[in-house]
CSV table of C-alpha atoms in Angstrom, one decimal:
chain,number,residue,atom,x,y,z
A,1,UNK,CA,138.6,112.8,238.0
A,2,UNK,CA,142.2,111.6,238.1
A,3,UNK,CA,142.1,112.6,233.9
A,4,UNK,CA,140.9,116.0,234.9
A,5,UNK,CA,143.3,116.8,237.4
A,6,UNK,CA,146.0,115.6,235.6
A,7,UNK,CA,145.0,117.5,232.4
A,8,UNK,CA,145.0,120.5,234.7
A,9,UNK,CA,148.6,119.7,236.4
A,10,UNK,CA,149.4,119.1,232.7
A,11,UNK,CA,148.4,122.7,231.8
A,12,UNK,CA,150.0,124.5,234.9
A,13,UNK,CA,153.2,123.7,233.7
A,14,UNK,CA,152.4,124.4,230.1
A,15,UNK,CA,151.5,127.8,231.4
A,16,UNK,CA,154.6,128.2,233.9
A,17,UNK,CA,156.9,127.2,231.2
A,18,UNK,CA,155.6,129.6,228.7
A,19,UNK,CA,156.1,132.3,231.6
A,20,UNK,CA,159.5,131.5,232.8
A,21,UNK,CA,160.9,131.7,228.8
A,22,UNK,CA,159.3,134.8,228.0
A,23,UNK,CA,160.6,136.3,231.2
A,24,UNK,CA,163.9,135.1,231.2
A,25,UNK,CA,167.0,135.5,229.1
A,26,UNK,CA,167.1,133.7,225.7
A,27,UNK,CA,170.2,130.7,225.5
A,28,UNK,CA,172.5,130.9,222.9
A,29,UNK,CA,171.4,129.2,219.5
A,30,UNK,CA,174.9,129.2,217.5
A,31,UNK,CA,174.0,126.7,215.1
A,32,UNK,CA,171.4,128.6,213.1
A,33,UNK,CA,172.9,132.0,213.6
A,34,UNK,CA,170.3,133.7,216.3
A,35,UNK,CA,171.1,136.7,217.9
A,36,UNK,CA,170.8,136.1,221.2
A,37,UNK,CA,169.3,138.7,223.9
A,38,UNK,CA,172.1,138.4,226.3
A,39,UNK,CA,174.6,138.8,224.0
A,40,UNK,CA,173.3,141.7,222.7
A,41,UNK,CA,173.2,143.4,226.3
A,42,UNK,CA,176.5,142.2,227.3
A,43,UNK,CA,178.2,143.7,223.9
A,44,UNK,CA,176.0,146.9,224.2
A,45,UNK,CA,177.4,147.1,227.6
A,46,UNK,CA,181.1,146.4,226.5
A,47,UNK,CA,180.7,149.6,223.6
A,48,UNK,CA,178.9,151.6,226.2
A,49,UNK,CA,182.2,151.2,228.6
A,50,UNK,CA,184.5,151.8,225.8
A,51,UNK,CA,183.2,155.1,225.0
A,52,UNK,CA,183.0,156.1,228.1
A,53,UNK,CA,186.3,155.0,228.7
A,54,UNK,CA,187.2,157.0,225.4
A,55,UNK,CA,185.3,160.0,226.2
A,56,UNK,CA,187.0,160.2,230.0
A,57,UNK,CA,190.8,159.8,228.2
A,58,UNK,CA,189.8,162.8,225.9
A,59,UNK,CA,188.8,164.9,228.9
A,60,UNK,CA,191.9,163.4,230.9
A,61,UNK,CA,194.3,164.6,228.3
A,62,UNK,CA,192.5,168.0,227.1
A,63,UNK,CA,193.6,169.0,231.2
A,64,UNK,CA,196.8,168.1,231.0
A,65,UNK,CA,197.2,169.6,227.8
A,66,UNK,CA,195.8,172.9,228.9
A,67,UNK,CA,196.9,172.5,232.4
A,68,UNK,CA,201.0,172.9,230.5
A,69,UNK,CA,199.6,175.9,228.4
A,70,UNK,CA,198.6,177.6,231.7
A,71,UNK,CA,201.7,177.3,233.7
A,72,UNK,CA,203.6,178.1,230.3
A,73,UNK,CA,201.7,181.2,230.8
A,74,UNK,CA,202.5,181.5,234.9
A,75,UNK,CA,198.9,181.2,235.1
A,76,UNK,CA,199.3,178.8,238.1
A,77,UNK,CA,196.2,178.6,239.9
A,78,UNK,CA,194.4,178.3,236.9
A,79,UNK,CA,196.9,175.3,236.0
A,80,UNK,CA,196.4,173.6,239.4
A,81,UNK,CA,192.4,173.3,239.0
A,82,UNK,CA,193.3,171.7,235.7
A,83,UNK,CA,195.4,169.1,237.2
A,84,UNK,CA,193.4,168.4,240.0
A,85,UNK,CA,190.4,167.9,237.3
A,86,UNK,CA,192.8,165.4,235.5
A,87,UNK,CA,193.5,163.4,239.0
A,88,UNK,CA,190.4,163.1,239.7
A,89,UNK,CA,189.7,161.9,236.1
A,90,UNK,CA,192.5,159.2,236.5
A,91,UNK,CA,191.2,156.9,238.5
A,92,UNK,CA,188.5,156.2,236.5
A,93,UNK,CA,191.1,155.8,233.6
A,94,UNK,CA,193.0,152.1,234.3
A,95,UNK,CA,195.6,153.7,232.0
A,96,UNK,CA,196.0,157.0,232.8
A,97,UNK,CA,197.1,155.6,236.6
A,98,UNK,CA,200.9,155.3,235.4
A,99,UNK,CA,201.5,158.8,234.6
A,100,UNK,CA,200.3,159.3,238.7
A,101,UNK,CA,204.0,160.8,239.3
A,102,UNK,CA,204.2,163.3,236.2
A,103,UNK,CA,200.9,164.9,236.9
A,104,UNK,CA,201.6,165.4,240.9
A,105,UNK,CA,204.8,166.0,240.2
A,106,UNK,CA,203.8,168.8,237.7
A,107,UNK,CA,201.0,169.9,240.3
A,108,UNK,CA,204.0,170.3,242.9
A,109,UNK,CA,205.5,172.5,240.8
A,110,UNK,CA,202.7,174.7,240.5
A,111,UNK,CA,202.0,174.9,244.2
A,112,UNK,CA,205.4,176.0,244.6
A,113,UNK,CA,205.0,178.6,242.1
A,114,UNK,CA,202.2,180.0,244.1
A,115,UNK,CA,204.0,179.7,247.3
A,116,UNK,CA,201.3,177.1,248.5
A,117,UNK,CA,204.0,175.3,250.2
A,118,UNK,CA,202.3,172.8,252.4
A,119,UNK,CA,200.0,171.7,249.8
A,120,UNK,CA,203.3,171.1,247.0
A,121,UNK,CA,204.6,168.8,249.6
A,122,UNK,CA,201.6,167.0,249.7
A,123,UNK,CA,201.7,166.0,246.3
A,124,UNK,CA,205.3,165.5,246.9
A,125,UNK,CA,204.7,162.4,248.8
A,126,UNK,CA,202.4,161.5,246.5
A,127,UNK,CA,205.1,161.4,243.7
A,128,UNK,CA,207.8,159.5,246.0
A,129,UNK,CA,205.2,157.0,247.3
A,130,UNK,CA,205.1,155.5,243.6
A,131,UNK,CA,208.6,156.4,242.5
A,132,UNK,CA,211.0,157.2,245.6
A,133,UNK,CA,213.9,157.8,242.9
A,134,UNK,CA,211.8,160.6,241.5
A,135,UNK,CA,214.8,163.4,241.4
A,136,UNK,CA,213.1,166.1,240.3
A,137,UNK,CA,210.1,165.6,243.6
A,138,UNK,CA,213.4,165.4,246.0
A,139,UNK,CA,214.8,168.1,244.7
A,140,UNK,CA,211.7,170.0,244.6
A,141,UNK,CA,211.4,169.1,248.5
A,142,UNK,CA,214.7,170.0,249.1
A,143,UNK,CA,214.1,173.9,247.8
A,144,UNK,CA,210.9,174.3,249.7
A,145,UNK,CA,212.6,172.8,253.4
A,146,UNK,CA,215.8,175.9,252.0
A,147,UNK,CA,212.5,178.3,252.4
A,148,UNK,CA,211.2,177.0,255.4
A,149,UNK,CA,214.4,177.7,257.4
A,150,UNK,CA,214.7,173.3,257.5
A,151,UNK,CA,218.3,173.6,256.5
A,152,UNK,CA,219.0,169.8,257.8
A,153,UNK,CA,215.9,168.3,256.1
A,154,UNK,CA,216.9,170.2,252.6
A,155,UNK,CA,220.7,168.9,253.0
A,156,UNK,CA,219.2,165.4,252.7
A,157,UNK,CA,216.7,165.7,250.4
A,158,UNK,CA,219.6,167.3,248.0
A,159,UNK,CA,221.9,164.4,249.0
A,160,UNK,CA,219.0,162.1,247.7
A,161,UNK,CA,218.3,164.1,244.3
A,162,UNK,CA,222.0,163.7,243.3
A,163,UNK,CA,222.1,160.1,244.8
A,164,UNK,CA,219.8,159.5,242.3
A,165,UNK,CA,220.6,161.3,239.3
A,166,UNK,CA,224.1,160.1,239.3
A,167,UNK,CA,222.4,156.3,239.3
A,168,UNK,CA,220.3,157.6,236.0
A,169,UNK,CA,223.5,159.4,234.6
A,170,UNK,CA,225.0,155.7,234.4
A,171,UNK,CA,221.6,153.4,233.3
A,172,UNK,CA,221.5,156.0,230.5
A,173,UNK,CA,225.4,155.4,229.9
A,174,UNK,CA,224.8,151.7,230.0
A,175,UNK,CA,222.1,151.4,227.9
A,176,UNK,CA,223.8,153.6,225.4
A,177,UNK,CA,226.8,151.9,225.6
A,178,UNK,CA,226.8,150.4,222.5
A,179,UNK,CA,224.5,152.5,220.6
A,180,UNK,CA,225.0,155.1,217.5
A,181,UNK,CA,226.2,158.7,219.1
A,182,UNK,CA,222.3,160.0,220.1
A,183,UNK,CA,221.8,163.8,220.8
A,184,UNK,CA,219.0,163.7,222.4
A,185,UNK,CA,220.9,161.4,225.5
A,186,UNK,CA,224.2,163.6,225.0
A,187,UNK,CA,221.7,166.8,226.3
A,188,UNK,CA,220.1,164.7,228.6
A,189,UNK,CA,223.7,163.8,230.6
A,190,UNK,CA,224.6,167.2,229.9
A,191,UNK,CA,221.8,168.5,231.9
A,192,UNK,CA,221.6,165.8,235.0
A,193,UNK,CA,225.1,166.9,235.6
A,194,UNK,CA,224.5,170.3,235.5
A,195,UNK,CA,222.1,169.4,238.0
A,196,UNK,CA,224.0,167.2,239.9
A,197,UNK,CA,226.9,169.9,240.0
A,198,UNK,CA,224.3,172.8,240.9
A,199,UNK,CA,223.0,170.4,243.9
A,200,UNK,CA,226.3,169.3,245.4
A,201,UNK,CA,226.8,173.3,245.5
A,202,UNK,CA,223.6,174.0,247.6
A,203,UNK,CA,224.8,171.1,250.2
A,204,UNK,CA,228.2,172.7,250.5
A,205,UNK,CA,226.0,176.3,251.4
A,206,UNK,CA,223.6,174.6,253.6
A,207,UNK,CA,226.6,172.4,255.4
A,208,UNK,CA,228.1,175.8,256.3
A,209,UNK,CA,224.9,177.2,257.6
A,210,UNK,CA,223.8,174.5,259.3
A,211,UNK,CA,227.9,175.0,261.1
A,212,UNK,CA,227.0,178.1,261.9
A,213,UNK,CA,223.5,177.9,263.2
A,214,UNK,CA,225.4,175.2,265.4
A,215,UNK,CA,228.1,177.1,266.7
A,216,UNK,CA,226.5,179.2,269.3
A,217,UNK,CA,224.6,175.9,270.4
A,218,UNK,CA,228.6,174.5,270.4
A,219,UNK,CA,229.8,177.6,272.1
A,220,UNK,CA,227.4,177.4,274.8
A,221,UNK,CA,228.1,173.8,276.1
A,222,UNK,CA,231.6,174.3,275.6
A,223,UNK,CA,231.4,177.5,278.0
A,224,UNK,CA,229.2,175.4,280.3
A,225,UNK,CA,232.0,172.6,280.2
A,226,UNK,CA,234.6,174.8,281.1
A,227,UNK,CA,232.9,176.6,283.9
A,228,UNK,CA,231.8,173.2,285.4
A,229,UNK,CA,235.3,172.2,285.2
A,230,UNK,CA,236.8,175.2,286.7
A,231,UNK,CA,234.6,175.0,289.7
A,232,UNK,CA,236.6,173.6,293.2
């Protein structure tokens, strides 16, 4: 009895083993070359990522690329769907993420276009949130507060934009310092001055309307102050 029952223990195991290797994953055998199953999976898996990966960077860049041609062509709503197609795109794309500032930035600029105000600053603080230096966002800002009668808000957001390009102006000078005469960074000074000049102009214009949209307020508490004083 004690034979046959071990016999049978003997042939439960047998048969459990058997199971538990033809269900589970094969172990690597390196010394006589197998192919192993789960290496197989796991590098099927890796391609299958890659060309996804590939396949969502072709379909990130063909909307920017089209999204430019658009607002080339003033076609701006057109060129906003297109950019919103390529941020939702980019965080599936690890790589895509550090271009986050151009492509809002570049959205921004569309939704001024339109005159979709609210919705350009949106993306606005989505620009300055990863780059607060960005000078084209703050200047951007600045415009649209001019438009929406914020006269104070746009004199700070211009004071910022110039802040800021002056401190590029002289990283580019630095880092040029010593270099062979470039074109290229000539026209790029060239034009953040420009800038910088056509900037410090809009705060001189908003600093004397924001004077005068002061002076009756003025006026008033003076004439209040002299009334009060005058009384017995």
């Amino acid at each position: 009895d004690n034979e046959e029952t071990i016999a049978e223990d003997i042939k439960e195991i047998v048969s459990n083993v058997q199971n538990e290797t033809s269900t589970s994953p094969k172990k690597t055998n390196t010394k006589n070359n197998v192919i192993v199953e789960d290496d197989i999976d796991e590098e099927e898996e890796k391609k299958n990522d890659l060309e996804i990966q590939k396949e969502l960077q072709s379909q990130y860049e063909s909307c920017i690329s089209v999204a430019l041609k658009l607002a080339k062509g003033e076609k701006y709503t057109q060129a906003i769907a297109k950019y919103t197609e390529a941020i939702s795109l980019m965080n599936s794309i690890p790589t895509a993420k550090k271009t986050l500032p151009s492509v809002y930035n570049n959205r921004s600029a569309m939704y001024e276009k339109n005159k979709e105000y609210e919705n350009s600053l949106s993306d606005i603080e989505e620009v300055l949130k990863a780059d607060k230096t960005h000078p084209k966002a703050r200047a951007r800002r600045a415009r649209i507060y001019e438009i929406l009668l914020k006269h104070r808000d746009a004199l700070v957001e211009y004071g910022y934009a110039v802040a800021f390009m002056q401190q590029k102006m002289q990283m580019i000078s630095m880092q040029n310092q010593y270099a062979a005469p470039n074109m290229n960074v000539q026209t790029q000074l060239e034009n953040l001055q420009k800038d910088i000049q056509s900037y410090a102009s809009k705060m001189e214009e908003l600093t004397k309307i924001i004077a005068a949209e002061r002076a009756p307020e003025y006026l008033e508490t003076l004439k209040s102050s002299t009334i009060q004083r005058s009384l017995p």
